[in-house]
XYZ file of C-alpha atoms in Angstrom:
436
model
C -29.603 -0.934 10.290
C -27.943 -2.551 7.292
C -26.896 -0.525 4.312
C -29.424 -1.223 1.562
C -27.384 0.281 -1.227
C -23.611 0.549 -1.266
C -23.709 4.184 -2.398
C -25.956 5.395 0.447
C -24.201 8.196 2.334
C -24.583 11.683 3.730
C -21.951 14.426 3.873
C -22.991 15.864 7.221
C -20.494 18.695 7.556
C -17.230 20.210 6.364
C -15.563 22.503 8.896
C -12.389 24.549 8.570
C -10.416 25.385 11.735
C -8.053 28.359 11.297
C -4.749 28.301 13.168
C -4.749 32.065 13.793
C -4.760 33.134 17.451
C -7.280 35.857 16.594
C -9.907 33.751 14.804
C -10.389 30.402 16.540
C -14.018 29.692 15.584
C -14.594 26.951 13.046
C -16.004 27.872 9.667
C -18.692 25.875 7.880
C -17.448 25.582 4.289
C -19.701 22.756 3.136
C -21.495 24.907 0.550
C -18.170 25.980 -0.956
C -17.019 22.403 -1.529
C -17.693 21.093 -5.023
C -15.736 17.876 -4.727
C -14.087 15.860 -1.958
C -11.666 13.027 -2.616
C -9.890 11.047 0.067
C -7.322 8.368 -0.568
C -6.012 5.316 1.328
C -3.343 2.832 0.236
C -1.397 -0.171 1.528
C 1.818 1.664 0.632
C 0.864 4.909 2.380
C 1.412 5.593 6.069
C -1.049 8.507 5.910
C -4.484 9.436 4.579
C -4.768 12.088 1.879
C -7.625 14.390 0.934
C -8.394 16.887 -1.832
C -11.159 19.474 -1.835
C -12.202 21.511 -4.865
C -13.375 24.856 -3.496
C -15.653 27.277 -5.351
C -14.916 30.473 -3.454
C -17.414 33.156 -4.499
C -16.859 36.508 -2.824
C -15.179 35.011 0.280
C -11.481 34.830 -0.655
C -10.650 32.518 2.246
C -6.991 32.379 1.251
C -6.635 36.046 2.224
C -9.307 36.629 4.865
C -8.557 33.701 7.192
C -5.702 33.566 5.931
C -4.839 30.070 4.714
C -1.122 29.465 5.257
C -0.956 25.716 5.869
C -1.708 23.272 8.722
C -5.334 24.424 9.126
C -7.590 21.523 10.125
C -10.430 20.316 7.918
C -13.064 18.109 9.522
C -15.274 15.891 7.364
C -18.257 14.109 8.906
C -19.701 11.430 6.648
C -22.355 8.893 7.551
C -23.830 5.785 5.982
C -26.633 3.588 7.302
C -23.923 1.242 8.625
C -21.271 3.602 10.009
C -20.208 7.191 10.652
C -16.803 8.686 9.847
C -15.253 11.730 11.523
C -12.137 12.457 9.467
C -9.579 15.176 10.164
C -7.006 16.415 7.681
C -4.470 19.232 7.752
C -3.823 21.513 4.794
C -0.360 21.205 3.274
C -0.841 22.695 -0.202
C -3.177 24.824 -2.307
C -2.871 24.857 -6.093
C -4.932 25.043 -9.273
C -6.169 28.518 -8.359
C -8.287 30.125 -11.099
C -9.671 33.635 -10.574
C -12.271 35.689 -12.435
C -13.407 38.947 -10.844
C -14.908 37.988 -7.455
C -15.123 34.309 -8.238
C -12.315 31.824 -7.818
C -11.735 28.098 -7.584
C -8.789 26.206 -6.150
C -7.752 22.787 -4.899
C -6.946 22.268 -1.229
C -4.635 19.325 -0.478
C -4.683 17.951 3.040
C -3.146 15.016 4.887
C -3.264 13.237 8.233
C -1.639 15.373 10.928
C 0.865 12.599 11.643
C 2.295 12.956 8.128
C 3.382 16.509 8.934
C 4.600 15.669 12.448
C 6.581 12.752 11.029
C 8.698 15.187 9.009
C 10.316 16.694 12.097
C 10.307 13.642 14.382
C 13.468 11.561 14.094
C 14.730 8.357 15.665
C 18.354 8.261 16.807
C 18.723 5.259 19.062
C 19.708 1.624 19.210
C 17.103 -1.105 18.913
C 18.310 -3.789 21.302
C 16.358 -6.982 20.810
C 12.921 -5.454 20.185
C 10.525 -6.831 17.640
C 9.241 -4.448 14.991
C 5.665 -4.244 16.273
C 6.805 -3.397 19.810
C 9.263 -0.735 18.699
C 6.855 0.851 16.217
C 3.996 1.076 18.719
C 6.307 2.971 21.063
C 7.336 5.426 18.351
C 3.906 6.000 16.815
C 2.734 7.227 20.224
C 5.159 10.142 19.853
C 3.055 11.609 17.045
C -0.372 9.984 17.250
C -3.082 8.704 19.570
C -4.879 6.784 16.811
C -5.610 3.090 17.106
C -2.724 0.757 16.263
C -4.169 -2.667 17.048
C -4.361 -4.408 13.679
C -0.974 -6.121 14.034
C 0.520 -9.482 13.081
C 3.255 -10.739 15.409
C 6.798 -10.975 14.018
C 9.308 -13.740 14.695
C 12.726 -12.093 15.004
C 13.834 -9.040 17.025
C 16.039 -6.311 15.576
C 19.495 -5.394 16.810
C 20.508 -2.212 15.012
C 21.049 1.515 15.286
C 18.434 3.806 13.720
C 20.449 6.670 12.174
C 18.190 9.737 12.351
C 15.324 8.246 10.355
C 11.721 9.440 10.361
C 9.254 7.171 12.162
C 7.425 6.137 9.002
C 10.703 5.486 7.142
C 11.790 3.225 9.993
C 8.461 1.381 9.843
C 8.873 0.713 6.118
C 12.480 -0.450 6.579
C 11.458 -2.915 9.287
C 8.389 -4.058 7.339
C 10.448 -5.354 4.457
C 12.677 -7.395 6.768
C 10.128 -8.821 9.208
C 9.189 -12.504 9.310
C 5.680 -13.509 10.453
C 5.253 -15.936 13.336
C 2.598 -17.823 11.353
C 4.946 -18.539 8.440
C 8.617 -18.712 9.386
C 9.725 -19.255 5.779
C 8.070 -16.094 4.523
C 8.863 -12.386 4.805
C 7.184 -9.050 4.261
C 4.829 -6.713 6.092
C 2.867 -3.606 5.181
C 2.600 -0.546 7.422
C -0.286 1.689 6.382
C -3.095 3.889 7.661
C -6.823 3.509 7.017
C -9.821 5.356 8.436
C -9.753 2.807 11.291
C -6.164 3.543 12.318
C -2.689 2.100 11.708
C -1.961 -1.404 10.447
C 1.127 -3.625 10.527
C 0.143 -6.721 8.601
C 1.933 -9.701 7.125
C 1.433 -10.109 3.387
C 0.685 -13.785 3.991
C -2.150 -12.916 6.371
C -3.620 -10.422 3.913
C -3.378 -12.808 0.956
C -4.922 -15.722 2.878
C -7.855 -13.723 4.260
C -11.426 -14.361 3.174
C -12.598 -12.076 0.408
C -14.617 -8.937 1.140
C -17.546 -8.817 1.797
C -17.580 -12.644 1.915
C -15.903 -15.531 0.124
C -18.898 -16.170 -2.148
C -19.272 -12.640 -3.509
C -17.608 -11.538 -6.722
C -17.246 -8.015 -8.030
C -18.547 -8.572 -11.540
C -18.545 -6.602 -14.751
C -21.923 -7.291 -16.302
C -22.321 -6.734 -20.006
C -25.341 -4.825 -21.191
C -26.906 -7.798 -22.944
C -26.804 -10.142 -19.925
C -29.203 -10.441 -17.012
C -28.248 -9.918 -13.376
C -29.942 -9.768 -9.997
C -30.724 -6.424 -8.348
C -28.135 -7.021 -5.624
C -25.414 -7.611 -8.207
C -26.383 -4.499 -10.132
C -26.668 -2.302 -7.050
C -23.823 -3.355 -4.779
C -21.052 -5.428 -6.284
C -21.019 -4.589 -9.941
C -17.966 -3.204 -11.695
C -19.140 -0.122 -13.565
C -16.017 0.038 -15.699
C -12.464 -1.263 -15.510
C -9.034 -0.863 -17.049
C -5.755 -2.730 -16.809
C -2.919 -0.210 -16.279
C -0.370 -3.019 -16.284
C -0.539 -6.621 -17.478
C 3.238 -7.087 -17.569
C 6.442 -5.401 -18.793
C 9.282 -7.884 -19.332
C 11.769 -5.218 -20.364
C 11.219 -3.314 -17.130
C 11.395 -6.571 -15.170
C 14.788 -7.446 -16.604
C 16.184 -3.978 -15.959
C 15.143 -4.299 -12.307
C 16.458 -7.832 -11.881
C 12.963 -8.994 -11.007
C 13.441 -12.572 -12.218
C 17.075 -13.126 -11.259
C 19.880 -10.907 -9.992
C 23.116 -10.800 -8.053
C 23.273 -8.664 -4.921
C 26.590 -7.460 -3.511
C 26.206 -6.413 0.129
C 29.013 -4.333 1.599
C 29.321 -3.525 5.314
C 31.257 -0.251 5.148
C 31.832 -0.060 8.898
C 33.435 -3.487 9.195
C 34.936 -3.779 5.692
C 33.123 -6.996 4.851
C 31.021 -8.038 1.875
C 28.899 -10.892 0.613
C 27.577 -11.753 -2.849
C 24.204 -13.446 -3.242
C 22.625 -14.896 -6.360
C 18.897 -15.596 -6.290
C 15.943 -15.871 -8.645
C 12.204 -15.355 -8.309
C 11.443 -19.050 -7.839
C 13.865 -19.383 -4.902
C 11.280 -18.519 -2.278
C 8.012 -18.668 -4.201
C 6.696 -21.827 -2.537
C 7.541 -20.472 0.924
C 4.982 -17.678 0.689
C 1.258 -17.176 0.187
C -0.005 -15.913 -3.174
C -3.295 -14.671 -4.543
C -3.557 -16.956 -7.578
C -1.918 -20.015 -9.132
C -0.073 -18.761 -12.205
C 3.386 -17.362 -11.417
C 4.617 -14.270 -13.294
C 7.672 -16.188 -14.556
C 6.369 -18.747 -17.028
C 9.567 -18.611 -19.129
C 12.264 -20.479 -17.154
C 15.064 -18.883 -19.167
C 14.313 -15.636 -17.321
C 15.293 -17.355 -14.056
C 18.585 -18.769 -15.293
C 20.376 -15.574 -16.301
C 20.809 -12.757 -13.747
C 19.930 -9.483 -15.458
C 21.256 -7.081 -12.831
C 23.981 -6.632 -10.240
C 22.585 -4.740 -7.276
C 25.228 -3.011 -5.167
C 24.015 -2.450 -1.621
C 26.449 -0.589 0.612
C 25.250 -0.119 4.173
C 26.494 1.827 7.172
C 24.124 0.015 9.501
C 25.729 -2.899 11.335
C 23.079 -5.506 10.695
C 25.510 -8.192 9.555
C 26.848 -9.230 12.959
C 30.345 -9.615 11.481
C 32.073 -7.002 13.624
C 35.076 -9.082 14.724
C 35.351 -11.476 11.764
C 37.629 -11.292 8.745
C 36.432 -12.217 5.261
C 38.216 -15.583 5.566
C 36.522 -16.345 8.886
C 33.121 -15.448 7.433
C 33.653 -17.828 4.517
C 34.859 -20.558 6.871
C 31.844 -20.298 9.131
C 29.491 -20.006 6.130
C 27.717 -17.246 7.974
C 24.506 -15.933 6.409
C 23.036 -12.724 7.786
C 19.326 -13.309 8.315
C 18.185 -9.690 8.152
C 19.683 -9.065 4.737
C 18.746 -12.531 3.523
C 15.139 -11.760 4.387
C 15.405 -8.462 2.574
C 16.640 -10.323 -0.500
C 13.488 -12.444 -0.344
C 11.353 -9.356 0.024
C 12.823 -7.700 -3.067
C 10.975 -10.228 -5.206
C 7.884 -10.180 -3.014
C 7.353 -6.422 -3.129
C 8.174 -6.172 -6.817
C 5.567 -8.753 -7.745
C 3.037 -7.322 -5.280
C 2.164 -4.724 -7.923
C 2.954 -6.878 -10.946
C -0.587 -7.215 -12.269
C -2.892 -4.195 -11.862
C -6.583 -3.657 -12.402
C -8.469 -0.423 -11.777
C -12.204 -0.707 -11.167
C -14.978 1.808 -10.648
C -17.685 0.470 -8.338
C -20.728 1.881 -6.519
C -19.580 4.097 -3.651
C -18.572 1.954 -0.666
C -16.844 3.603 2.305
C -16.376 0.216 3.976
C -13.995 -0.999 1.267
C -10.453 -0.512 2.548
C -6.911 -1.121 1.295
C -5.589 -4.510 2.367
C -8.879 -6.275 1.711
C -8.953 -9.139 -0.794
C -11.794 -9.215 -3.306
C -12.889 -11.685 -5.963
C -13.217 -10.239 -9.459
C -15.044 -11.673 -12.442
C -14.473 -10.166 -15.883
C -16.206 -11.651 -18.950
C -14.049 -12.876 -21.796
C -14.307 -10.830 -25.003
C -13.729 -14.039 -26.961
C -16.793 -15.263 -28.834
C -18.011 -18.699 -27.794
C -19.590 -21.198 -30.156
C -22.692 -21.576 -27.972
C -23.178 -17.841 -27.467
C -22.619 -17.982 -23.707
C -20.516 -15.382 -21.933
C -17.554 -17.005 -20.189
C -15.173 -15.635 -17.608
C -11.752 -14.362 -18.646
C -9.701 -16.559 -16.313
C -6.465 -14.635 -16.933
C -7.724 -11.279 -15.620
C -10.322 -12.613 -13.155
C -9.543 -14.036 -9.720
C -8.349 -12.771 -6.347
C -6.822 -9.304 -5.936
C -5.679 -7.270 -2.974
C -7.079 -3.748 -2.730
C -3.939 -1.670 -3.213
C -5.590 1.735 -2.882
C -9.068 3.219 -2.615
C -10.170 6.645 -3.781
C -13.567 7.853 -2.583
C -14.926 10.934 -4.348
C -17.968 12.964 -3.275
C -19.353 15.115 -6.102
C -21.545 18.161 -5.412
C -22.083 16.883 -1.871
C -24.634 14.343 -3.159
C -22.891 11.587 -5.163
C -20.336 9.070 -3.884
C -17.978 7.265 -6.246
C -15.327 4.683 -5.412
C -12.357 3.759 -7.563
C -10.170 0.899 -6.362
C -6.736 -0.002 -7.671
C -6.276 -3.761 -7.366
C -2.969 -5.596 -7.584
C -1.695 -9.150 -7.309
C 1.525 -11.112 -7.529
C 0.215 -13.796 -9.875
C -2.246 -14.354 -12.694
C -5.622 -16.052 -12.786
C -5.985 -19.421 -14.456
C -3.903 -22.561 -14.014
C -0.123 -22.792 -13.804
C 1.698 -23.742 -16.996
C 3.542 -26.992 -16.309
C 7.280 -26.461 -16.128
C 10.315 -28.696 -16.082
C 13.792 -27.924 -14.779
C 12.776 -24.745 -12.980
C 15.884 -23.429 -11.158
C 15.134 -22.756 -7.520
C 18.493 -22.695 -5.774
C 20.230 -19.687 -4.288
C 23.889 -19.118 -3.547
C 25.087 -17.000 -0.676
């Protein structure tokens, strides 16, 4: 049965499982829940949940008691799918009390987020690719699906110095090269309701838009006509732009051009690299045509020196002196790829748009959607035209689903992209070289 309306859903149950040895029976707390919000993001290795509890005469905090790591089970269904979500309490705050009535906010997270805190990796990675190594380690803390994976090109040869599993995944993500595009770099490791993902940014950017390539999420002004399907399913109820750009912040971070001084402390070697944002731009996939650096002067003058000491022997220079390194013109690929990724990850969140849409549990982080926003500029013929600068393709950076009073589902999506809508401004003499 297809979902007729995007907001169709049913909150079937909310159960609380105490961790006490004395009281093991689950408690039905659905009627105490005033609001449920769960959150997914492409930069989060875990799912997060918040519940606003109206506790009248129960005082669960004392009677259970709630001390942390209790399991909360949410069962939510739509005409198209059913979701059985489990979270573990890690914090309670916002407690307001008045006689026998009280309200508080319960914060919960995927169990793996807690287990990750006391699970460390202290071993050498000898010639294993990131996806192989990470699948082995995720099994130490989780039995969730981890099948949505893009193959990487190069193996790692390094020692992991007592890092958490998720920290290791993020470190490898930023240095991994996809098989499908050997000139590119950059992966995302994140969790959704369907399990874990290890995806190349190029694959995500090049994917067909959700729910299909012809559908646009559209903000429809009150004085314009629209079909029922547009109004019911893929309309933008309201939107805001938290960030269009911030040149001052960009310059402070060396986002357009910087020097990076890499120092291998173990082997007493160093290397200085100078790059700019255009160095690798054509090697990678992007969401739109207009680059974020339309002023070429920003590319010509490095605005930051980034000092990167490392105690991890990723250079492969163990037995070479500085003179021998210069003579061989050796370039370390792992750190070179990381230098590429600095620009890629910075611009990933360069342009942001936050949209409120009809509740849609199928919308997930990592999806690409087409957005159409009308231009506020008056046209001579009275027609409403699209604002090409803010419209276009975006990646879903994060999704927040909120259930109010157990009956209403709302979805707020934060969208980001590495480029602007509209056509590229023609440039001449754009510097693109890099020195290593």
